[in-house]
XYZ file of C-alpha atoms in Angstrom:
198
model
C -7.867 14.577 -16.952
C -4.909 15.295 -14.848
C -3.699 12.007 -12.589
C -1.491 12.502 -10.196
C 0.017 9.426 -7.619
C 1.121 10.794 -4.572
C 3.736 8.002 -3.621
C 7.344 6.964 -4.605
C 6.987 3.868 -4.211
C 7.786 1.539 -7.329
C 5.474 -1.044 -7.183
C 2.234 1.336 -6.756
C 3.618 2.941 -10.052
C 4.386 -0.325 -11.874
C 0.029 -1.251 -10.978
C -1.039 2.261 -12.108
C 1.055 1.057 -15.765
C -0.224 -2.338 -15.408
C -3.746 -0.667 -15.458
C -3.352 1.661 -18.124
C -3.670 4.672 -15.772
C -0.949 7.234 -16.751
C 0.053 9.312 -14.555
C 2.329 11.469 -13.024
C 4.529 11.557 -9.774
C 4.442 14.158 -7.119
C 5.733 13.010 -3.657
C 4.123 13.833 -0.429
C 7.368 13.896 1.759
C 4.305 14.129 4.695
C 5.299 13.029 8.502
C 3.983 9.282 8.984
C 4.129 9.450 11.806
C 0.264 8.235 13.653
C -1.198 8.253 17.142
C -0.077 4.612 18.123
C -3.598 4.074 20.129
C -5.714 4.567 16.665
C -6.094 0.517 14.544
C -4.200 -0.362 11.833
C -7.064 0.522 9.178
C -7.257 3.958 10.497
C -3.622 4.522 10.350
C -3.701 3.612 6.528
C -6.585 5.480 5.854
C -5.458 8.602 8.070
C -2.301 8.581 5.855
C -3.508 8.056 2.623
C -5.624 11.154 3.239
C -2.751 13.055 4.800
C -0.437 12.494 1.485
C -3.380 13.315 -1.207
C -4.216 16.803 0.868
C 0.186 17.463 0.861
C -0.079 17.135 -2.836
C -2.661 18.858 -3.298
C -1.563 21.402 -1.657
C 1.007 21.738 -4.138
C -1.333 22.012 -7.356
C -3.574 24.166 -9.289
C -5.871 23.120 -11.266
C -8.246 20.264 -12.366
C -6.837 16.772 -11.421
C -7.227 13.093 -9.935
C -5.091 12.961 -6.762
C -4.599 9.211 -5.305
C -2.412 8.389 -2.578
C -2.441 5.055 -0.381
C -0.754 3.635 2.356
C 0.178 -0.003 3.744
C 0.516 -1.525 7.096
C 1.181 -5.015 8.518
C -0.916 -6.387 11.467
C 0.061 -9.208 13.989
C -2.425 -10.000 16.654
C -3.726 -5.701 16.032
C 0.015 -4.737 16.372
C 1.318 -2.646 13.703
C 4.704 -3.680 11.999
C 6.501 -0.622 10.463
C 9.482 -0.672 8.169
C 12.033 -2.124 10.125
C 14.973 -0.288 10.613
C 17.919 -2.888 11.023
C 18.521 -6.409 10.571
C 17.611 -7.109 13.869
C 14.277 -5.142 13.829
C 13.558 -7.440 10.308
C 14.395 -10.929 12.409
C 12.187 -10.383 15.335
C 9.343 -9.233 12.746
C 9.582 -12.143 10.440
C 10.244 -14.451 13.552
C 6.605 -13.114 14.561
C 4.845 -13.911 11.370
C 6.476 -17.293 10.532
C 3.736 -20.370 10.777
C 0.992 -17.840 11.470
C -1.678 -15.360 9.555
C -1.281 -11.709 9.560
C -3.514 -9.154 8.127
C -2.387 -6.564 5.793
C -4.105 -3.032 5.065
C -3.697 -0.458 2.380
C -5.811 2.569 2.410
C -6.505 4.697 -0.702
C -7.321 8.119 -0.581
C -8.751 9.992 -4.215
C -9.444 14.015 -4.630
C -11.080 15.382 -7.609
C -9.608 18.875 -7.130
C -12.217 21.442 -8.804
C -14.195 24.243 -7.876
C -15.230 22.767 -4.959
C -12.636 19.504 -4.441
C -14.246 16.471 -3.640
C -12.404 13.472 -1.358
C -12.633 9.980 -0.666
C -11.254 7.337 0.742
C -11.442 3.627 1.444
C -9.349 0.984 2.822
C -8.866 -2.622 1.805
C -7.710 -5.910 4.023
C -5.819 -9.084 2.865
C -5.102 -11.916 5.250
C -1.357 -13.579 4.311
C -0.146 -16.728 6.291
C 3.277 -16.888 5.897
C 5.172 -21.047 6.291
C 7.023 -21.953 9.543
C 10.572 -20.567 8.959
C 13.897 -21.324 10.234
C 16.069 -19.053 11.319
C 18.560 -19.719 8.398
C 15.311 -18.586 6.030
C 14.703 -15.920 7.307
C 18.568 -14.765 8.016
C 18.628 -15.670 3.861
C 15.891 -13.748 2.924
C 17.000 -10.428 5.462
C 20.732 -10.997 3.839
C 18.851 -10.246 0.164
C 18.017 -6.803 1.423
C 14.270 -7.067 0.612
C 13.475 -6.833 4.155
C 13.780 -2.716 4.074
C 11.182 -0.042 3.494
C 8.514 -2.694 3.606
C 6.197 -2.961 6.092
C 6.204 -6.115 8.173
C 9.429 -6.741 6.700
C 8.803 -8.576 3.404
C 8.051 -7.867 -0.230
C 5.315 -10.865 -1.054
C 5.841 -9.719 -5.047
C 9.898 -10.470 -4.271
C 11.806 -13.424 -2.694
C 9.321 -12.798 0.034
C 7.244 -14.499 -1.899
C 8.954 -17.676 -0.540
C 7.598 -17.458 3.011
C 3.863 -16.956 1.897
C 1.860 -20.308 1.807
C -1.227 -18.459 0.712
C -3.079 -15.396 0.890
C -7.031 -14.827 1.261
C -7.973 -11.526 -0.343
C -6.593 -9.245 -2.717
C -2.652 -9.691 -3.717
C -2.465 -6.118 -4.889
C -3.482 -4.702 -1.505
C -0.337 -6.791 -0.358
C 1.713 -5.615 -2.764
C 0.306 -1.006 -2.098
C -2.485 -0.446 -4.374
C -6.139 -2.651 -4.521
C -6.235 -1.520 -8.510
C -9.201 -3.061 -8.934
C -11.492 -1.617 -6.034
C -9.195 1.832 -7.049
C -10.677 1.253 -10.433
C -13.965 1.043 -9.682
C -13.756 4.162 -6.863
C -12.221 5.973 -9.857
C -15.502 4.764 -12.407
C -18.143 6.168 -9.384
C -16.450 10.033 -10.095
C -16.950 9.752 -14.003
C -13.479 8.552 -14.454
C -13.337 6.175 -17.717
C -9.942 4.022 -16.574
C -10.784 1.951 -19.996
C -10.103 5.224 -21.762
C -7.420 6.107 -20.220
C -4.796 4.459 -22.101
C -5.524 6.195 -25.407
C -4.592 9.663 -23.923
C -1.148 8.489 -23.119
């Protein structure tokens, strides 16, 4: 069977290999942008579904399409990608010495006759230390801040501002594999047999 992950994004890729889920890349390249009013786990999920239907749209064909997307809440405030130093302070300012929630949401189509979708969404709390301003000026100066929601990679350096995390990592990090791997078991998918078609 045909696997396709609809994302760029490294570290999704690196937990599909982890798995033993080969797989090949097609990128959305879908607007993200969401109605602002809608919560943080319907944003995820809403865009997870938005970049599985873009690739499919670009397919024929019988394949596995999965596509996620993560978000960052403070106090139900989304925190997007920050787009300057600046933007990265004030966000990790925020966090420091208190418990945010993070969200990925997974969407999956089995593309056939008749394609069949379905998503989920997952949620990790992660308290981050207190932080001084010279910690987090050193961790925006390693230039891990960018492209990450909320402003911090927890499988980088960012990992040094996290005093513990309740829930799964992997939904902190893009991609709950094991929840994905059991979604993927419910439509006859075999992920333990996966490995010997590579």
């Amino acid at each position: 069977m045909r696997i396709i992950l609809a994302s760029s994004s490294p570290r999704r890729q690196q937990l599909m290999e982890q798995a033993g889920i080969p797989c090949e890349i097609i990128v959305s390249d879908v607007d993200e942008s969401v109605d602002g009013e809608i919560l943080a786990h319907e944003q995820v999920e809403q865009l997870a579904l938005r970049k599985a239907r873009a690739v499919r749209a670009q397919i024929s064909g019988e394949a596995i399409i999965i596509a996620a997307d993560t978000l960052v809440s403070l106090d139900d405030k989304v925190l997007t990608k920050p787009t300057d130093g600046a933007t990265a302070f004030a966000m990790l300012r925020a966090l420091q010495g208190r418990k945010h929630t993070v969200y990925t949401g997974v969407a999956i189509i089995k593309t056939g006759n008749e394609d069949e979708t379905y998503s989920f969404v997952e949620a990790t709390d992660v308290f981050f230390r207190p932080l001084t301003n010279y910690e987090i000026g050193g961790y925006i100066a390693s230039d891990e801040s960018f492209d990450k929601a909320g402003a911090y990679a927890a499988q980088g350096r960012g990992a040094l501002l996290v005093e513990r995390i309740e829930g799964d990592f992997f939904t902190v990090m893009g991609l709950p594999i094991s929840r994905l791997c059991v979604e993927l078991g419910n439509i006859g998918v075999d992920v333990w047999a996966l490995e010997d078609l590579e």
